[in-house]
CSV table of C-alpha atoms and ligand atoms in Angstrom, one decimal:
chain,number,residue,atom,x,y,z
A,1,UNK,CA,-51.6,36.3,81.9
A,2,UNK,CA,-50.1,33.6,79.5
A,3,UNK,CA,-46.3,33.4,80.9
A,4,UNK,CA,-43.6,33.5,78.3
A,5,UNK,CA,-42.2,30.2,77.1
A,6,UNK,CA,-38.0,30.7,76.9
A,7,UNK,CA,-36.0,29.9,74.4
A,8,UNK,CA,-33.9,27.7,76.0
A,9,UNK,CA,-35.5,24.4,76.9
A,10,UNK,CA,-34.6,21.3,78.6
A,11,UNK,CA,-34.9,17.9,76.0
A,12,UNK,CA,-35.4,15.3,78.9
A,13,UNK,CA,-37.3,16.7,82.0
A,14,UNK,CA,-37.6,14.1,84.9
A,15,UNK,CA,-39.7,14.8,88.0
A,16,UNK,CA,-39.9,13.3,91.4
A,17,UNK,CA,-44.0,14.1,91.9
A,18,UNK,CA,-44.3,14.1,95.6
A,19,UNK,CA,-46.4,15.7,98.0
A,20,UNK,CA,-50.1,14.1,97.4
A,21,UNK,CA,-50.2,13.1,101.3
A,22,UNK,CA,-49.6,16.8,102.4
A,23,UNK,CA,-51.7,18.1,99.4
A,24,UNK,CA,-54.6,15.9,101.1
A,25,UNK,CA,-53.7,16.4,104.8
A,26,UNK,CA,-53.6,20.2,103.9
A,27,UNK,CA,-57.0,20.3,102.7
A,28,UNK,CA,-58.2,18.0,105.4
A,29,UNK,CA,-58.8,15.0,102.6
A,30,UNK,CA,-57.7,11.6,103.3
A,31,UNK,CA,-54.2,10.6,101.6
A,32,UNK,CA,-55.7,9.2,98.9
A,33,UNK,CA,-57.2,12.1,97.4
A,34,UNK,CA,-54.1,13.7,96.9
A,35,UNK,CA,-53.0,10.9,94.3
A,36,UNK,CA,-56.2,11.0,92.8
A,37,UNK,CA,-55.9,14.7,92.2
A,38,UNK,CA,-52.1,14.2,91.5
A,39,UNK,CA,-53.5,12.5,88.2
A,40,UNK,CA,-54.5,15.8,86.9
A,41,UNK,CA,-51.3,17.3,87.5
A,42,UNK,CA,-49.6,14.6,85.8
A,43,UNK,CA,-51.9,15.1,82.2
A,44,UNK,CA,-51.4,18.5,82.7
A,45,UNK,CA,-47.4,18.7,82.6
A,46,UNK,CA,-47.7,16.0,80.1
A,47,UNK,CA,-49.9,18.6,78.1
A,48,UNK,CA,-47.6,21.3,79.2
A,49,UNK,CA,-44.5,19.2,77.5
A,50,UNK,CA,-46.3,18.8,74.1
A,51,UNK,CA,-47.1,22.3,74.1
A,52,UNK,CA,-43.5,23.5,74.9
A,53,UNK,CA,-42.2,20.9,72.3
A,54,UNK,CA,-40.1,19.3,75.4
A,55,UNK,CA,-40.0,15.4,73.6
A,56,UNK,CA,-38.8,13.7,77.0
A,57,UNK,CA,-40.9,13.5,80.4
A,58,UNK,CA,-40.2,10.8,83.3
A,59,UNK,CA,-42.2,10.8,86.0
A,60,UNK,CA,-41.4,8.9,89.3
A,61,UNK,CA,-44.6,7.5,90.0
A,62,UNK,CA,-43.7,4.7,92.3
A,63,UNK,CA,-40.9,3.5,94.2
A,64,UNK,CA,-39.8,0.0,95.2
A,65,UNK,CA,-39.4,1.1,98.7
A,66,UNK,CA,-43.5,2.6,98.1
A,67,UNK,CA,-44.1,-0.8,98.7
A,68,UNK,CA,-44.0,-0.5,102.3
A,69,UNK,CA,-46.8,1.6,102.8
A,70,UNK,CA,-50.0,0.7,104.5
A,71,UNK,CA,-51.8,-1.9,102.6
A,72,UNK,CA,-54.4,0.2,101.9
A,73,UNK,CA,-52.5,2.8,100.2
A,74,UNK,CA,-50.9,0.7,97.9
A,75,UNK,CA,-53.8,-0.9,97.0
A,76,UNK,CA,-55.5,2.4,96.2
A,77,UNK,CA,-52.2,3.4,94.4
A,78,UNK,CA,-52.7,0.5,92.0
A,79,UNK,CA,-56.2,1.2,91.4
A,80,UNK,CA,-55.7,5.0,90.4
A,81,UNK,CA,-52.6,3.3,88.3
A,82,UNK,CA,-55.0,1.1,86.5
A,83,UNK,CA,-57.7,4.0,85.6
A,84,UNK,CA,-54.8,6.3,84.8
A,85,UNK,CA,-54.1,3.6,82.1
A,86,UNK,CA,-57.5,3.2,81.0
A,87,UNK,CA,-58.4,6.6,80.8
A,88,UNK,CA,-55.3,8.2,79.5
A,89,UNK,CA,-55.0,6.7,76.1
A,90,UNK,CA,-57.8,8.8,74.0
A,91,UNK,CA,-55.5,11.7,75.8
A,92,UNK,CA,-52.1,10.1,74.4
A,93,UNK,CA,-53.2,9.3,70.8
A,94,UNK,CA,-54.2,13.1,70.9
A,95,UNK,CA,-51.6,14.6,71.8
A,96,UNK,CA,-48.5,11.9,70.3
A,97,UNK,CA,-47.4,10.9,73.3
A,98,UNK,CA,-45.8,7.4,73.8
A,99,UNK,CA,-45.7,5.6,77.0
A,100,UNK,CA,-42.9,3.8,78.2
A,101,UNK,CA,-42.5,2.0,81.5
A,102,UNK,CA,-39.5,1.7,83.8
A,103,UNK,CA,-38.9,-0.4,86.8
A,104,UNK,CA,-39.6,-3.9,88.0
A,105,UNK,CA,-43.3,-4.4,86.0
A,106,UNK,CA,-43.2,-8.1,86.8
A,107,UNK,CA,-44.3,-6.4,91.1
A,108,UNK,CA,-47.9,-5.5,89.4
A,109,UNK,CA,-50.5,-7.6,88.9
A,110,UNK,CA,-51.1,-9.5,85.7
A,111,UNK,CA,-54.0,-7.7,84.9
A,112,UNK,CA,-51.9,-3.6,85.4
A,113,UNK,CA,-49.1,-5.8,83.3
A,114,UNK,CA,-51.7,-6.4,80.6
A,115,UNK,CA,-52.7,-2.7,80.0
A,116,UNK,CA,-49.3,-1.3,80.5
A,117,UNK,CA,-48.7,-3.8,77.1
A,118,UNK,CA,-51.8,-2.8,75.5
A,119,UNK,CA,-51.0,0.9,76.1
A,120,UNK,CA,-47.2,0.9,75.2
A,121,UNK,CA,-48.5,-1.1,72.0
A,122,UNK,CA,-51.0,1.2,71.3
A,123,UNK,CA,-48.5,4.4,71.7
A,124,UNK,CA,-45.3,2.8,70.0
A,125,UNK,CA,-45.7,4.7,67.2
A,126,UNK,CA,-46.2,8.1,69.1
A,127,UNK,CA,-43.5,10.6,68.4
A,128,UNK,CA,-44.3,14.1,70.7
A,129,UNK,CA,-43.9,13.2,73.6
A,130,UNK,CA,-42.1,10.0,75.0
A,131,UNK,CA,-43.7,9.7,78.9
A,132,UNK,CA,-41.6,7.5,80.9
A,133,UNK,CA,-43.2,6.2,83.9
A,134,UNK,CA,-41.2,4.9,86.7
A,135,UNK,CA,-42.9,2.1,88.6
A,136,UNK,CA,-41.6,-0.5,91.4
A,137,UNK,CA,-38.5,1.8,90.4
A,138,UNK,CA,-35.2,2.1,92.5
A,139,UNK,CA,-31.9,3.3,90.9
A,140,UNK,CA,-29.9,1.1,92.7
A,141,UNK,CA,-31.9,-1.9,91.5
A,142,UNK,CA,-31.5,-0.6,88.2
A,143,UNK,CA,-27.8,-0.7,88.4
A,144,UNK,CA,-27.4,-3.9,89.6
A,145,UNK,CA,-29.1,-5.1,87.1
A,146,UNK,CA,-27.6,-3.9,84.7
A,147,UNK,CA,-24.3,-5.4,86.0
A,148,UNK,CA,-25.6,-8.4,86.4
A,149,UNK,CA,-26.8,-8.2,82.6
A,150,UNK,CA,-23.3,-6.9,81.6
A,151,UNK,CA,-21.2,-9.4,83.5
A,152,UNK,CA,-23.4,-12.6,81.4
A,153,UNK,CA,-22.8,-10.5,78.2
A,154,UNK,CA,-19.1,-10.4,78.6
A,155,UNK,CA,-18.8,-13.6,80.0
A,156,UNK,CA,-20.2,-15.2,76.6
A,157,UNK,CA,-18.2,-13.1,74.5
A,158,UNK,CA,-20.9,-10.0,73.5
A,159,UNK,CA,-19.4,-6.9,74.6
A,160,UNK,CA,-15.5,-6.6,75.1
A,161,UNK,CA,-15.5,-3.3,77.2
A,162,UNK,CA,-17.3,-1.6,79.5
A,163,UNK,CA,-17.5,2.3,79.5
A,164,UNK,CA,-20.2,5.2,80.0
A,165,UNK,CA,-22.0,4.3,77.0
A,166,UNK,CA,-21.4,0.3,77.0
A,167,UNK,CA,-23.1,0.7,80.5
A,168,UNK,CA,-26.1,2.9,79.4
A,169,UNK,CA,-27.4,0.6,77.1
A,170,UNK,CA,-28.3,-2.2,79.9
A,171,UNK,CA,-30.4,0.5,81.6
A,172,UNK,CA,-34.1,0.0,81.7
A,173,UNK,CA,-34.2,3.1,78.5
A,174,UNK,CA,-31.4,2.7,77.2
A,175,UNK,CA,-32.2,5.0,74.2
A,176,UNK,CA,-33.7,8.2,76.2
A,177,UNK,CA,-31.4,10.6,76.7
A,178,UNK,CA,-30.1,12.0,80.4
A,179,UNK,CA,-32.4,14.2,82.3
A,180,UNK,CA,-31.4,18.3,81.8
A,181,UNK,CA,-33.5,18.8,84.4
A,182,UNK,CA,-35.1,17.3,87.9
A,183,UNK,CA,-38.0,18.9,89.6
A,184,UNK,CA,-38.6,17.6,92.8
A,185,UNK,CA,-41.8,18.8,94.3
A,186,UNK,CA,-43.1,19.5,97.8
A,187,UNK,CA,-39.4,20.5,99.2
A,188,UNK,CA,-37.5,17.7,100.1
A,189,UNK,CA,-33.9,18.0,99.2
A,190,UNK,CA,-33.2,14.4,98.1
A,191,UNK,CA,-33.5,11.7,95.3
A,192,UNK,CA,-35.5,9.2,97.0
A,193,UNK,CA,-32.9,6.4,94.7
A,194,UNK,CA,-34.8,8.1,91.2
A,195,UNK,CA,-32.5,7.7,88.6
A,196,UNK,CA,-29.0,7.4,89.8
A,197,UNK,CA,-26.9,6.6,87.3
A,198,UNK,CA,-28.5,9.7,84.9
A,199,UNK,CA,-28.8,12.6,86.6
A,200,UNK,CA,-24.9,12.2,86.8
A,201,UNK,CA,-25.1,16.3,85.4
A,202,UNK,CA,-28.9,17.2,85.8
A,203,UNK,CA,-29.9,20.2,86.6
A,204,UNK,CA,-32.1,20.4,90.1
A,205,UNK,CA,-34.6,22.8,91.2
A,206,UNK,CA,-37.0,21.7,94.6
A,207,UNK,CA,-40.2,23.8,94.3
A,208,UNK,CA,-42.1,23.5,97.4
A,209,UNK,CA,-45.5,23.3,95.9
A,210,UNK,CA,-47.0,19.9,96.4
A,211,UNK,CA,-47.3,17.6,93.4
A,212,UNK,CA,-51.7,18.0,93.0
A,213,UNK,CA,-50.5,21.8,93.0
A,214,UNK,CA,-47.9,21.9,90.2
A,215,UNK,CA,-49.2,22.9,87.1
A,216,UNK,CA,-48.1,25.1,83.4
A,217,UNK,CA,-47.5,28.0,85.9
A,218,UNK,CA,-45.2,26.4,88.4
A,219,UNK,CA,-43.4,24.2,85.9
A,220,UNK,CA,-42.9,27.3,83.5
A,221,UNK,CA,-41.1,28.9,86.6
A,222,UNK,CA,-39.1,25.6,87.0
A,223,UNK,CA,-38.2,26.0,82.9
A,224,UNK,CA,-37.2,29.5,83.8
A,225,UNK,CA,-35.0,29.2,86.0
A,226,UNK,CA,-33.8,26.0,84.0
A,227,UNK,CA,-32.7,28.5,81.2
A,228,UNK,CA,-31.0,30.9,83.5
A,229,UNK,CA,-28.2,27.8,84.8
A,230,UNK,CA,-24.5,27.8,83.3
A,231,UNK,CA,-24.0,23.9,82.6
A,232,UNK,CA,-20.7,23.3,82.7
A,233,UNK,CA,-19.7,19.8,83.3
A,234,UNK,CA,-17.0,20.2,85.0
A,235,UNK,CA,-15.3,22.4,82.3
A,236,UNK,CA,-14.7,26.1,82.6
A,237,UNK,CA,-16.9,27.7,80.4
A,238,UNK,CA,-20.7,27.0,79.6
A,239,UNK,CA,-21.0,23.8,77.3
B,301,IPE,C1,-46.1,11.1,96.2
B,301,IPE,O1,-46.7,11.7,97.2
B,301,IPE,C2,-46.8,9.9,95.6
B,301,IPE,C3,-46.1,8.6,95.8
B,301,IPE,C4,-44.9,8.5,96.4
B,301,IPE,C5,-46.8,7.5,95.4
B,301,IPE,P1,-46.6,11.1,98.7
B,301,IPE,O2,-47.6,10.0,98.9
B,301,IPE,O3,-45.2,10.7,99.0
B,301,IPE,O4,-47.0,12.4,99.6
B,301,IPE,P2,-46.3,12.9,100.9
B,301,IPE,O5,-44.8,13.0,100.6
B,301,IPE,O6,-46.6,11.9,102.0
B,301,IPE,O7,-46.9,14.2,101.1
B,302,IPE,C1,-40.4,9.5,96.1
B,302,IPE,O1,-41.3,10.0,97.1
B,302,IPE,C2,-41.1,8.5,95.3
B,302,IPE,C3,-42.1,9.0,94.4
B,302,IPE,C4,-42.4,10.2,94.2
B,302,IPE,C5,-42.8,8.0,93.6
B,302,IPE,P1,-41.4,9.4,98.6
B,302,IPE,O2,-42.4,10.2,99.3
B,302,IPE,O3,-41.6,7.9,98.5
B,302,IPE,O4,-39.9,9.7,99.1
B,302,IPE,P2,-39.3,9.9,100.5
B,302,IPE,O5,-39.8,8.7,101.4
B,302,IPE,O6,-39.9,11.2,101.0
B,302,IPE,O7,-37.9,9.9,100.4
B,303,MG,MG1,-43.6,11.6,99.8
């Protein structure tokens, strides 16, 4: 049965998509096979998010500290990264959906920084869906270098203050709103340094199905229970 959409729906939903390894190891498949079928999970949310009329997704896709992994994995990581990209955009232009990147892109080879180009160009004028992908992505990194950006902009003269909103705009998006709500699959109870500085007041919700799992259904519950939290920031009353 179709589940109800509510009324009541996040703008920017961000999600930690973890759990491939377990997916695979679960159904006795090597690790890989769990990112390839964590693929499908990703065009399906993505699909989900046009049809709900959510105009914000960011998906942590991979961390700088992913580096570490066995060479093989990361190599495999970057070649299911690179057919994503090729395959994706017929999907994209479809459904309005505009690719943005986030993280260090200069850590991928020239060849994935050529089609992340040719597929942010070809989206820029998308206007459904804005999917941010996080790649080579740490918050901390992100921070600093924003500091570091802000500290040459004040030292010449270009910005006078620094506040909330000053600081914002040296982020990597400067111009995407905070995250209502992070879903972090698979169960673990921690942020894995995704987006530090903007899930300041983000709602959470840890589901424990595993990211090749998590589909309409499972994020329709995680919408759900979304629409059922009192936001207050740190007033008395809902905001
Ligand atoms: C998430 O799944 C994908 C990436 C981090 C690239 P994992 O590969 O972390 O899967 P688990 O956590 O080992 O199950
Ligand atoms: C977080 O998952 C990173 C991504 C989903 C891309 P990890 O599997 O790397 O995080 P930890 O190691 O469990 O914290
Ligand atoms: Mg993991």
């Amino acid at each position: 049965m179709k589940k109800i959409v509510p009324d009541r729906l996040p703008t920017h939903v961000a999600i930690i998509m973890d759990g491939n390894g377990r997916w695979a190891k679960q159904q006795k498949l090597k690790r890989v096979e769990g990112h390839r079928v964590g693929i499908d999970s990703v065009r399906n949310i993505t699909e989900a998010c046009h049809e709900f009329g959510i105009p914000y997704l960011t998906l942590y896709a991979f961390s700088k500290e992913n580096w570490s992994r066995p060479r093989e994995e990361v190599k495999t990581l970057m070649y299911l990264l690179g057919l994503y990209l090729e395959n994706e955009l017929p999907f994209m232009m479809e459904k309005g959906v505009r690719l943005n990147i986030i993280g260090e892109k200069k850590d991928f080879s020239k060849t994935l920084q050529a089609q992340f180009d040719h597929v942010m160009k070809e989206t820029a004028a998308n206007s459904n869906v804005v999917l941010t992908i996080a790649l080579s992505y740490s918050g901390r990194r992100e921070i600093i270098r924003a500091v570091k950006l802000i500290s040459e902009d004040l030292k010449c003269g270009r910005i006078k203050r620094i506040d909330d909103r000053a600081f914002k705009k040296y982020l990597y998006a400067p111009d995407i709103p905070d995250p209502d709500l992070l879903i972090r699959t698979s169960g673990e109870m921690r942020v894995s340094n995704f987006l530090l500085w903007q899930i300041a007041y983000t709602e959470m919700y840890v589901t424990d199905i595993l990211w090749p799992d998590f589909r309409r259904e499972a994020f329709l519950d995680a919408l759900r229970e979304f629409a059922k939290r009192e936001r207050r920031f740190g007033n008395i009353k809902e905001f």
